[in-house]
Coordinates of C-alpha atoms in Angstrom, one line a residue:
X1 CA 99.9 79.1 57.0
X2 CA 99.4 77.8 53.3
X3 CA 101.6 79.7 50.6
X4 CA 98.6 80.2 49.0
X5 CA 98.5 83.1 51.2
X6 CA 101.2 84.3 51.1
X7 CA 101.3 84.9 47.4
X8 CA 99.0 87.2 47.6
X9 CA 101.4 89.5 49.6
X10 CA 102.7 90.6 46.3
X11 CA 99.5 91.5 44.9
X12 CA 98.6 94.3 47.2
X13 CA 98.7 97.9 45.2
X14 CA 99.7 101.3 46.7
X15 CA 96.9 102.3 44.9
X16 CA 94.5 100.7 46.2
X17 CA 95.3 101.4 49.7
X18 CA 95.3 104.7 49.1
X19 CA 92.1 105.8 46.9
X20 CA 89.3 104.2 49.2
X21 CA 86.2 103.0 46.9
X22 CA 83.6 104.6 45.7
X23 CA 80.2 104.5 47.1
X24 CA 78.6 106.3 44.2
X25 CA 76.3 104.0 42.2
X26 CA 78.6 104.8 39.3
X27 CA 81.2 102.5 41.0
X28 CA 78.3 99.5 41.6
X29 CA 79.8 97.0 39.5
X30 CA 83.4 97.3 41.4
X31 CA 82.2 97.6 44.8
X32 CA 79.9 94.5 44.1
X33 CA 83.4 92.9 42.4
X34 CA 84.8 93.9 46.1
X35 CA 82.8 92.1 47.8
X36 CA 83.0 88.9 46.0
X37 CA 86.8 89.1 45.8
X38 CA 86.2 89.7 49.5
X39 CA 84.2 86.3 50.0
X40 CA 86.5 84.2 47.4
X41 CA 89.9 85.5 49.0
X42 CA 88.3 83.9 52.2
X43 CA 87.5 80.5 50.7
X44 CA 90.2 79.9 48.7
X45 CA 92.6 80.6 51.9
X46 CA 90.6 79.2 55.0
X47 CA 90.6 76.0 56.4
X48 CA 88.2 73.4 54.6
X49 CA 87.0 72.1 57.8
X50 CA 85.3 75.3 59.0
X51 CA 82.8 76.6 55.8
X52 CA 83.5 80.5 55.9
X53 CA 79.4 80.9 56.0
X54 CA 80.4 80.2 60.2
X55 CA 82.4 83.1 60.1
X56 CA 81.3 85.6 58.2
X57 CA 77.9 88.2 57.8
X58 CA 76.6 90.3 55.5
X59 CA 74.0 92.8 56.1
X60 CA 71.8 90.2 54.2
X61 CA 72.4 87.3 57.0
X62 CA 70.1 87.6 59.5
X63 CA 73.0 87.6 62.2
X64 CA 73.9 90.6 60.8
X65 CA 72.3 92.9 62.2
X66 CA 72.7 91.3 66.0
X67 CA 76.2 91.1 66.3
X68 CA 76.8 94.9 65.2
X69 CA 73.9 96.4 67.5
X70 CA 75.3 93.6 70.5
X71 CA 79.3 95.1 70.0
X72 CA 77.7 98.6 70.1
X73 CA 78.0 100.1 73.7
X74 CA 77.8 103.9 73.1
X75 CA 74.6 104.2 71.7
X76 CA 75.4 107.4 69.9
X77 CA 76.6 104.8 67.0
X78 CA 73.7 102.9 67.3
X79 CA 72.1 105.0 64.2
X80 CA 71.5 103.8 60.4
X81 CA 73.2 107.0 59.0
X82 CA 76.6 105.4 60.4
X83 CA 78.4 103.5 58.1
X84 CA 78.2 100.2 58.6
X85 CA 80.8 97.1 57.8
X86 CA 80.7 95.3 54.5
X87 CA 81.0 92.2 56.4
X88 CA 81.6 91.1 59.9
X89 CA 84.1 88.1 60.5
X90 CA 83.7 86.3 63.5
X91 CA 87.2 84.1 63.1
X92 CA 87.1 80.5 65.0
X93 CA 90.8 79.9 64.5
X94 CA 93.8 82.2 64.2
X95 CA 94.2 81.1 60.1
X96 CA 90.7 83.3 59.8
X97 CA 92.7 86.5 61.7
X98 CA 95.4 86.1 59.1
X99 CA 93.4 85.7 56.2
X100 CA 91.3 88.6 56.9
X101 CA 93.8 90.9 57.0
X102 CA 95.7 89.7 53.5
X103 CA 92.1 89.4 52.2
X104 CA 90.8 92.6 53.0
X105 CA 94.6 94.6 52.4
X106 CA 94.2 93.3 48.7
X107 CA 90.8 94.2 48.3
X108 CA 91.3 97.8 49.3
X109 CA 89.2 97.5 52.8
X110 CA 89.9 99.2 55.9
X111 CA 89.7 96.7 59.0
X112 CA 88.3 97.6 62.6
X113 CA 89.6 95.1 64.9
X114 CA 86.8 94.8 67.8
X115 CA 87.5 92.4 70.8
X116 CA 84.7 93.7 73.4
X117 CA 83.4 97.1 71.6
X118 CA 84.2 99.2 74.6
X119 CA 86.0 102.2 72.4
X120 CA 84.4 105.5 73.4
X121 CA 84.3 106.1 69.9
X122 CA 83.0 103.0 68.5
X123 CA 86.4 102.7 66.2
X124 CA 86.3 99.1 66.9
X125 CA 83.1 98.8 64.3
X126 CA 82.6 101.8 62.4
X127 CA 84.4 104.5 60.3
X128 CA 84.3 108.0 58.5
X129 CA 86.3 106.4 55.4
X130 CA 85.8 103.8 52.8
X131 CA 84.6 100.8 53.0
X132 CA 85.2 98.3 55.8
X133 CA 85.2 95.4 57.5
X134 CA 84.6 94.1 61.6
X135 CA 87.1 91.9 63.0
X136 CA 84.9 90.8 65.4
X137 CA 87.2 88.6 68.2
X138 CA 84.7 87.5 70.5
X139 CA 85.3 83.7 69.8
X140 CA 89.0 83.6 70.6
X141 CA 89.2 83.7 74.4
X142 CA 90.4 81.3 75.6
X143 CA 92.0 81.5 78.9
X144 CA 94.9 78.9 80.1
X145 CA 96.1 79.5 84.1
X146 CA 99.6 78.2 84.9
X147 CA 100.2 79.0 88.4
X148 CA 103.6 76.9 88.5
X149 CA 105.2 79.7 86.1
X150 CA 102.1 82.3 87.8
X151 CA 101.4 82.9 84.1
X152 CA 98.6 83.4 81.8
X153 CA 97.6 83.2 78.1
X154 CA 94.2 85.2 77.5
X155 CA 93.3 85.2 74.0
X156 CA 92.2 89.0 73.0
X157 CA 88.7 88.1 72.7
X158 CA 88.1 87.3 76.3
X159 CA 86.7 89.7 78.7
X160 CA 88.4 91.3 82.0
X161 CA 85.0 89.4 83.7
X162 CA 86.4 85.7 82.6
X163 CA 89.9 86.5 82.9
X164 CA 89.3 87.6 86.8
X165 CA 86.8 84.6 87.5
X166 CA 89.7 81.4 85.7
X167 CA 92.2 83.2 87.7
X168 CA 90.2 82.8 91.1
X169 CA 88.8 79.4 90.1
X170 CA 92.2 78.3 90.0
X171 CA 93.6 80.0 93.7
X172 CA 92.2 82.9 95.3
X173 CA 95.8 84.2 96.0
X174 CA 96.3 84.9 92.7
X175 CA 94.7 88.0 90.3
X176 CA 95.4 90.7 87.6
X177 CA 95.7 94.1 87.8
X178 CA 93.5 95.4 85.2
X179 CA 90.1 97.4 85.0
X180 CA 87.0 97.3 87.0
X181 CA 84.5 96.5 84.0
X182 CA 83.7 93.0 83.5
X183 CA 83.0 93.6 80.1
X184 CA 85.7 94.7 78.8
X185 CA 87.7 92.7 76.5
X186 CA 91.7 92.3 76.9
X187 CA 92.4 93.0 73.5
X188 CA 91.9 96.7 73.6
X189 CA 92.0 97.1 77.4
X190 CA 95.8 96.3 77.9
X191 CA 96.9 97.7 74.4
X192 CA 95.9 101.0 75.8
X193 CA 97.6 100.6 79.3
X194 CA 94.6 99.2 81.3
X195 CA 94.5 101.0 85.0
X196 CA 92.1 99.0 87.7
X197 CA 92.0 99.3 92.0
X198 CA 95.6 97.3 92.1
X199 CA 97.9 100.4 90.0
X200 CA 99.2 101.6 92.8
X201 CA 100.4 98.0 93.6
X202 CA 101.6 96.4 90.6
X203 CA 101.1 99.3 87.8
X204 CA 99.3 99.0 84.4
X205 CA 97.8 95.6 83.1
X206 CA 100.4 96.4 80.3
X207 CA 102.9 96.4 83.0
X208 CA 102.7 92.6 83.1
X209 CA 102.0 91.2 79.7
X210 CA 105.2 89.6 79.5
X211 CA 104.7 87.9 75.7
X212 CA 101.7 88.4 73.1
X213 CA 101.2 86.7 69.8
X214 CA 99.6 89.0 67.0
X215 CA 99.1 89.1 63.1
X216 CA 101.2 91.7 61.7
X217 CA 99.9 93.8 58.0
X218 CA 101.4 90.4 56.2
X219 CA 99.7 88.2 57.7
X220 CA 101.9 86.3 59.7
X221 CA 101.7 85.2 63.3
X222 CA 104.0 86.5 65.6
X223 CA 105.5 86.1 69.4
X224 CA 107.6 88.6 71.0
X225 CA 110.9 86.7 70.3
X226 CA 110.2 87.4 66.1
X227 CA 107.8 90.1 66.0
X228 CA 111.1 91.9 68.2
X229 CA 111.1 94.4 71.0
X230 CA 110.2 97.5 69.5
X231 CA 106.7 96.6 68.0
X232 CA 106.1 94.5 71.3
X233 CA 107.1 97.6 73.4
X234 CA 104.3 99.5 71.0
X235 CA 101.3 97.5 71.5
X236 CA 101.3 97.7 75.7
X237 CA 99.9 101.1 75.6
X238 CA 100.1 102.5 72.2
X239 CA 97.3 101.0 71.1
X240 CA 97.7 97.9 69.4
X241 CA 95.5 98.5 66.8
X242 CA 97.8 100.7 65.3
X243 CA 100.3 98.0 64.4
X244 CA 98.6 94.7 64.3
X245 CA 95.9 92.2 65.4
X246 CA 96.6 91.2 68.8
X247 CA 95.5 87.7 69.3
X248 CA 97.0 87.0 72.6
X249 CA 98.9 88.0 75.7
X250 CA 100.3 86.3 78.3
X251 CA 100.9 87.9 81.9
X252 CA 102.1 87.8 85.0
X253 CA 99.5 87.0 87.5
X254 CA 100.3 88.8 91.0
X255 CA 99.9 87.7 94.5
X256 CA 96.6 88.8 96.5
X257 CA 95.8 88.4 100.4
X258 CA 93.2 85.6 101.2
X259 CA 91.4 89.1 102.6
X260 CA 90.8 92.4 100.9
X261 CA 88.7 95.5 102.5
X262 CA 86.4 97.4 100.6
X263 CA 84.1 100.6 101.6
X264 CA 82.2 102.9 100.1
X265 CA 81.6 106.6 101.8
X266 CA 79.1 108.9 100.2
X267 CA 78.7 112.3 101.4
X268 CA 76.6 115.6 99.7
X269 CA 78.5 118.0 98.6
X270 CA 79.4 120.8 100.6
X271 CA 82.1 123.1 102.2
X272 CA 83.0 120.0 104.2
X273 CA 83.2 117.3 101.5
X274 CA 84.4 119.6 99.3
X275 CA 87.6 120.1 102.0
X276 CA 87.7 116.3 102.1
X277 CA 88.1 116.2 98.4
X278 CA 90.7 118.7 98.6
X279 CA 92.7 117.1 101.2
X280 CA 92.2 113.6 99.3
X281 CA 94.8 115.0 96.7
X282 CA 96.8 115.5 98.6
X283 CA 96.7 112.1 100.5
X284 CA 95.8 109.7 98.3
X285 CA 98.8 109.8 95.7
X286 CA 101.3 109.3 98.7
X287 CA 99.3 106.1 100.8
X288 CA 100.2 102.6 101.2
X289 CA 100.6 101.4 97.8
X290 CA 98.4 98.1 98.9
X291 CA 95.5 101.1 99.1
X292 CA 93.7 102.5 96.4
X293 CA 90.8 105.6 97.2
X294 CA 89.2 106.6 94.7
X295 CA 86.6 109.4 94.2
X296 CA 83.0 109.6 92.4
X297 CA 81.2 112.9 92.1
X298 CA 77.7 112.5 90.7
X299 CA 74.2 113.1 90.8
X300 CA 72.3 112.1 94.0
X301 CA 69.1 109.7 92.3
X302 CA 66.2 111.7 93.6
X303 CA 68.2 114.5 92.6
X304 CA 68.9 113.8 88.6
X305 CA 65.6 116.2 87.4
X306 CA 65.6 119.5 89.6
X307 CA 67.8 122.3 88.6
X308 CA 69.5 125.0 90.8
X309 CA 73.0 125.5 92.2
X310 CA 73.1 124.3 95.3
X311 CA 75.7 121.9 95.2
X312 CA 74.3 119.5 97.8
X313 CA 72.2 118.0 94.8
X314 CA 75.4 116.3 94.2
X315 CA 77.0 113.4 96.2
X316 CA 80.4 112.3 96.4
X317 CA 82.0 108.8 97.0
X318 CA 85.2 107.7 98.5
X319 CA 85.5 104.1 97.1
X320 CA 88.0 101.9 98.2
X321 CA 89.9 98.3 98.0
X322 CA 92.8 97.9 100.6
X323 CA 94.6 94.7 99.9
X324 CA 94.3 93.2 103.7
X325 CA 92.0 93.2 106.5
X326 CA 89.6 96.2 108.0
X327 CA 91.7 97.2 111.7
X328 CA 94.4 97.9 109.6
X329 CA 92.6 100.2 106.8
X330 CA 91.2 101.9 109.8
X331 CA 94.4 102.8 111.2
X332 CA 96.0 103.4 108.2
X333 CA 93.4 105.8 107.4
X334 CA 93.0 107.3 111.0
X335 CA 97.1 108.4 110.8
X336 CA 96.9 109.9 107.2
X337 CA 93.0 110.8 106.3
X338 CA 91.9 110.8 110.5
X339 CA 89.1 113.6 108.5
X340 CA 87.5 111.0 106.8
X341 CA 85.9 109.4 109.6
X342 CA 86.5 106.0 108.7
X343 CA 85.3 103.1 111.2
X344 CA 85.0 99.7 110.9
X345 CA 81.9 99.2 110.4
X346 CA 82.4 101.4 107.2
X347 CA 84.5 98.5 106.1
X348 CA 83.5 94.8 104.3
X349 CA 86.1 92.1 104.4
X350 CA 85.7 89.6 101.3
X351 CA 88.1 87.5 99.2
X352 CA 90.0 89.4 96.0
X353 CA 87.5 88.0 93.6
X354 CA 84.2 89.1 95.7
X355 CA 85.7 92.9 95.4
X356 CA 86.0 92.3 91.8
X357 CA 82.3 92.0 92.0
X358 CA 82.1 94.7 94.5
X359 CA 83.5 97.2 92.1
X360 CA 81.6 95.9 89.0
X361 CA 78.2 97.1 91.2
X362 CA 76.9 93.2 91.6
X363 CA 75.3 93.1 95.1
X364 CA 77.5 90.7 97.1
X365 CA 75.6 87.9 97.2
X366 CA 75.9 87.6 93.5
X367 CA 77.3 84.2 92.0
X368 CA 81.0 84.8 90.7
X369 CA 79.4 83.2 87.7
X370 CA 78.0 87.1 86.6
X371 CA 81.9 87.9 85.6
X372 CA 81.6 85.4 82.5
X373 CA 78.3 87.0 80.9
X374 CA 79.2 89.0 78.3
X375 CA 76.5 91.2 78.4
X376 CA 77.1 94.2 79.2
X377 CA 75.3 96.3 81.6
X378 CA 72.3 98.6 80.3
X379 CA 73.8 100.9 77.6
X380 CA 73.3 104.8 77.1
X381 CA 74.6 107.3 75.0
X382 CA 77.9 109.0 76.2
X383 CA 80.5 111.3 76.1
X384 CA 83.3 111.0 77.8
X385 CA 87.1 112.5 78.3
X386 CA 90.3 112.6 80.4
X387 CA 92.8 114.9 82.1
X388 CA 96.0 114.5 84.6
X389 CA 96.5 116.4 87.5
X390 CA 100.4 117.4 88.3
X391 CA 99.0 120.2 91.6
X392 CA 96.2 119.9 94.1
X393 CA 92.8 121.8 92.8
X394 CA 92.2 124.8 94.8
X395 CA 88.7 124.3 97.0
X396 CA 87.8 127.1 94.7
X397 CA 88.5 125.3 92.0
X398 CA 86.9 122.5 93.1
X399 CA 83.6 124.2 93.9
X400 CA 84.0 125.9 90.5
X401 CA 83.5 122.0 89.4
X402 CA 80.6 121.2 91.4
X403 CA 79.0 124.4 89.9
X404 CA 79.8 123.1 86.5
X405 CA 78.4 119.9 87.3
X406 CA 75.0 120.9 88.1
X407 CA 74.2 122.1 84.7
X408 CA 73.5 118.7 83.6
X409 CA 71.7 115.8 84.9
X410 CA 73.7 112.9 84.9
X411 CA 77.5 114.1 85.0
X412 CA 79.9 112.2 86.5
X413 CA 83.6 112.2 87.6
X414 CA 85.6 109.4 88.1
X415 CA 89.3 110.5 90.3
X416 CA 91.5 107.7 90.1
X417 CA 94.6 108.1 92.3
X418 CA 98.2 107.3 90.9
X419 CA 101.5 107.1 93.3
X420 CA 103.0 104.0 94.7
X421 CA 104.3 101.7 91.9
X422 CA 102.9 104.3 89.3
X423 CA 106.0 106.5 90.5
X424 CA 108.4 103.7 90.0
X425 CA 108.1 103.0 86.2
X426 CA 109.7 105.1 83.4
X427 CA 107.4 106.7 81.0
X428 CA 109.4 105.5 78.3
X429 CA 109.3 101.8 79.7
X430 CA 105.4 101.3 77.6
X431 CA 104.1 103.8 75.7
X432 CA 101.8 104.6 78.5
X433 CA 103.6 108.1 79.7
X434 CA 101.5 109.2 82.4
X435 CA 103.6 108.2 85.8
X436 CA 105.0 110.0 88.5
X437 CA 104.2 113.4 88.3
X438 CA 100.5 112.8 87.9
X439 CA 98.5 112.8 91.4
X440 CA 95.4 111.2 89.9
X441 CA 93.2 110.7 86.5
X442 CA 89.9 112.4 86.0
X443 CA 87.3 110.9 83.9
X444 CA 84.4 113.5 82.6
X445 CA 81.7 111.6 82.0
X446 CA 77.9 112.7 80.6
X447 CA 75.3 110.1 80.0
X448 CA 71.4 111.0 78.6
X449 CA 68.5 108.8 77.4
X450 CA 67.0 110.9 74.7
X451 CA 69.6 110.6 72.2
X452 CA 67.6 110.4 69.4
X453 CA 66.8 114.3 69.7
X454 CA 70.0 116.1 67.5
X455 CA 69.2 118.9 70.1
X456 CA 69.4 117.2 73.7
X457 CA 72.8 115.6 72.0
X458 CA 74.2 118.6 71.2
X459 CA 73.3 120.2 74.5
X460 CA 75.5 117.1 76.7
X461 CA 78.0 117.6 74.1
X462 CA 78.4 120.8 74.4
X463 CA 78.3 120.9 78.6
X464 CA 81.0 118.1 78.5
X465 CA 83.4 120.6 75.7
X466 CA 82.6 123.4 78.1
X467 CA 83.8 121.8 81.1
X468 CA 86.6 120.5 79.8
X469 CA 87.9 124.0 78.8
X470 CA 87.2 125.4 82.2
X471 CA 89.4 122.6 83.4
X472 CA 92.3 124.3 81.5
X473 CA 93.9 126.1 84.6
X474 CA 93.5 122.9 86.8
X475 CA 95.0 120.4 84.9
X476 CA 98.4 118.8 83.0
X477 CA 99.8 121.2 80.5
X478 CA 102.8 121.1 77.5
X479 CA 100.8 119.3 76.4
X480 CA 97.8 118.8 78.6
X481 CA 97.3 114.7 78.6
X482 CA 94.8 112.0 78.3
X483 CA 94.4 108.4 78.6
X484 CA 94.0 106.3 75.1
X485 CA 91.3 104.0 76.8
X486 CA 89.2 107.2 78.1
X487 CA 89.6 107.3 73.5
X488 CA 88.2 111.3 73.1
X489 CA 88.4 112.6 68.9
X490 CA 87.9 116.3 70.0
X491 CA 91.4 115.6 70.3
X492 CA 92.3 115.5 67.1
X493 CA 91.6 113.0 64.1
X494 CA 93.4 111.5 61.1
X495 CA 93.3 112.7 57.6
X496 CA 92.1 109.7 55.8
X497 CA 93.5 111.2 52.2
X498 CA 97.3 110.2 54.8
X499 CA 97.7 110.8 57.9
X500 CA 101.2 112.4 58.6
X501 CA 103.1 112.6 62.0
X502 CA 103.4 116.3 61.9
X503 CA 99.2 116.4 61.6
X504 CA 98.5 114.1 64.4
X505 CA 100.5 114.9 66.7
X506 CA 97.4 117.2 67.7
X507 CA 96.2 114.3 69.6
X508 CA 99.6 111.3 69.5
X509 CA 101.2 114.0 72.1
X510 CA 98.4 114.0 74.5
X511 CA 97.9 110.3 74.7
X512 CA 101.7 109.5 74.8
X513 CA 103.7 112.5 74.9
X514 CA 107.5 112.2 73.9
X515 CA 106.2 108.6 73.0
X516 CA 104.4 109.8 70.4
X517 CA 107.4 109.9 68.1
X518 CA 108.7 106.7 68.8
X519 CA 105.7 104.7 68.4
X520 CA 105.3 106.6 64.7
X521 CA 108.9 105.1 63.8
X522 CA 107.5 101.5 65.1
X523 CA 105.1 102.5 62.7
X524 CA 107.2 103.1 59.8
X525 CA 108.5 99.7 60.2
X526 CA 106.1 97.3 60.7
X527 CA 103.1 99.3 58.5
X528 CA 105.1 101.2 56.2
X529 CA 102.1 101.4 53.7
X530 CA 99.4 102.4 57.1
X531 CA 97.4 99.1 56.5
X532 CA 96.0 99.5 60.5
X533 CA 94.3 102.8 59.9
X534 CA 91.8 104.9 61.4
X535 CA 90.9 107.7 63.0
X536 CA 93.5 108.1 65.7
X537 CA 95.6 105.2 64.5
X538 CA 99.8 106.2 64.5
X539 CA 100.9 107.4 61.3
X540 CA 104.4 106.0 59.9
X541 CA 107.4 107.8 60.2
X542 CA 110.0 106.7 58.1
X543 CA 113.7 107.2 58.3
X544 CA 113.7 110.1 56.0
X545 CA 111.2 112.5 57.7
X546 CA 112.9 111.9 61.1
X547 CA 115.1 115.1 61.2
X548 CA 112.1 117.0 59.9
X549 CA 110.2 116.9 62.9
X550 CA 112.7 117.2 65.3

């Protein structure tokens, strides 16, 4: 890096950071000087090679407006009353990572680092403070298989769709466990944990990240050996946002039969399926760890209009990937779940990859190809949040859910089972506390198509809220958890005027629990000054303050 750059280190006020700028029109002439301070920080300290008019938009450049609606995928902020960025940079090179972040800490601007724009609540590219900018990662991803060392360096801007498909192109023994969305970028994914069909195998994709390189608050590019344990144990699951900008991360790849077995066994609601469900909790935590069963509750299609309470409106879905072949799924599942039915003709045998496509929804005779478009499938507007389950739901309780369920017409619930190698990490190894203990995951999850009505909004918003605190006597408690990627700001949110540890732990304790803590003392160290702030970002806890909240 040029010392150009790093001179201005020394230049960055308290001040500044602290008093966002004014949007009054009072203020015009500094917020216009902003800007240009902005756009000559950035020429005076990239390369000369690359003209900073190929990196970065304003909203009068016509690309503008595309990249921010394209990195939207919650149309909720799809509106023009939310604040939009000052500028988007789209950085070529890692130089234009670091001099954003010295360039927009002396200029006062908050930074949202975006690598796919998955955040439920579309932190990655807006915010409720002052003035910002998009770190928009999408053209670093470059991907670099090394199956002598069964290693892999994915830059943070590449999606969980490429990774998967460079990984395969290279052996089909080899894969990741990470998520089942294509789209997805690794930048976000495994700095929030990352669960996928393989957990119960190999754990968390930020079980295996075994090295990352990120651009810490002075602008300087580090590996694990010098950015040192304790801010690299932060970023796999705490949120890496928080601390840095993750550029890239290199894993572990993990072995995978020539053969998987996939099915998929959908069933109405009823006393019956609601028993299977019911018995599902109590089997699925404790199977072979090479099987995952997972279960979906949601509207049947011709069903999505009609109101009523008969719960057979609803289906349910046992979804599966057993890592080997069909006979012995069946018998697997014919000694431990014998209630479910399963046959083999339930069953498909395909490679790894093929169930990656299988559990993105592309039909099978899809081209692997699909996994390296980056555009995502149709968006919606959303709400979505999380809980942990410790004890088996009563079939009351269950029905109880269904009932729920049918007071909207698109809910779904996504029950992700934990056990096997889940139960085998510490929940102080990552941040990521949620390990044994915890029988599955639930995801609550409302979608609707007339978002523009404030009305209809409220309404799903409110039927989501509702839900979740009828859950209360089902679910985790002291404190009653949730999963960072499954991001939910009913938790709790920042004060922007400074965030303290004692004020977020509203929300820190439910994503990370006695982690909490220790991540805010990473905090203090690496972002004394809270440079990486937003909304649910850690606070610093400094040296001081640690015997006060004890």
């Amino acid at each position: 890096m040029k010392p150009k750059v790093i001179l201005l280190f020394c230049s960055i006020s308290i001040l500044i950071l602290q008093n966002p700028i004014s949007s009054s029109s009072s203020s015009s002439t500094s917020y216009s000087s902003v800007q240009d301070n902005f756009i000559r920080c950035l020429e005076e300290n990239s390369p000369p090679e690359i003209p900073i008019s190929k990196i970065l938009y304003s909203p009068t450049n016509s690309s503008y407006q595309y990249l921010l609606q394209s990195s939207i995928q919650n149309l909720r902020f799809s509106f023009s009353t939310i604040p939009k960025p000052l500028f988007i940079v789209t950085p070529l090179l890692h130089s234009h990572v670091q001099t954003t972040v010295v360039c927009s800490k002396q200029n006062g601007l908050q930074l949202r680092i975006e690598s796919g724009g998955h955040d439920y609540e579309g932190l990655s590219y807006t915010t409720s403070g002052s003035p910002f900018v998009v770190l928009d990662l999408q053209n670093l991803r470059s991907i670099v298989v090394d199956l002598e060392q069964n290693t892999t360096w994915v830059e943070a801007g590449a999606t969980l769709g490429e990774l998967y498909y460079k990984i395969a192109e290279k052996s089909p023994v080899h894969g990741f466990p990470a998520g089942l969305c294509p789209t997805v970028a690794t930048g976000g994914h495994f700095s929030g944990g990352g669960f996928g069909t393989m957990l119960r195998k190999y754990g968390l994709a930020a079980d295996n990240v075994i090295d990352a390189r990120v651009v810490d608050v002075n602008g300087m590019i580090l590996d694990r050996k010098s950015m040192g344990e304790a801010l690299f144990w932060a970023i796999r699951g705490g949120g890496g946002s928080s601390f840095c900008v993750v550029l890239s991360w290199k894993i572990k790849l993990v072995h995978v039969p020539t053969t998987v077995t996939v099915f998929n066994l959908e069933k109405r609601l009823g006393n019956y399926s609601t028993k299977l469900v019911h018995k599902w909790q109590y089997v699925s935590p404790k199977l072979d760890e090479n099987l995952f069963v997972r279960v979906i509750v949601e509207s049947l299609e011709d069903e999505v209009n009609r109101v009523g309470n008969d719960i057979s409106r609803l289906k349910v879905r046992f979804h599966c990937l057993f890592l080997g072949k069909a006979e012995e799924l069946v018998e697997i599942m014919k000694e431990n779940f014998p209630e479910l039915g399963l046959n083999v003709r339930d069953c498909s045998e395909m490679s790894w990859i093929e169930s990656v496509l299988y559990f993105s929804g592309y039909p099978r005779e899809s081209q692997l190809e699909v996994l390296v478009n980056r555009t995502p499938q149709p968006k919606s507007f959303f709400k979505a949040k999380s809980d942990f389950v410790k004890e088996p739901i009563s079939e009351n309780g269950l029905e109880e859910l269904w009932k729920w369920c049918l007071e909207e017409e698109k809910p779904i619930l996504i029950m992700d089972p934990f056990g096997g190698k889940m139960n085998e990490v510490s929940e102080s190894d990552t941040p990521f506390p949620h390990r044994e203990g915890n029988l599955y995951n639930i995801q609550y999850l409302v979608k609707w198509e007339d978002g523009e009505s404030v009305k209809s909004t409220k309404k799903h918003m409110d039927w989501i809220r509702r839900v979740y605190e009828h859950m209360i006597p089902h679910v985790s408690t002291n404190p009653r958890t949730a999963y960072l990627n499954y991001r939910d700001l009913d938790l709790g949110v920042n004060e922007f005027s400074g965030a303290t540890y004692s004020q977020s732990k509203t929300w820190g304790l439910k994503y990370f629990k006695k982690n909490f803590r220790r991540l805010a003392m990473v905090k203090g160290e690496v972002d004394p000054l809270n440079f990486f702030s937003y909304e649910q970002s850690v606070p610093p806890l400094f040296l001081n303050e640690r015997r006060e909240v004890e």
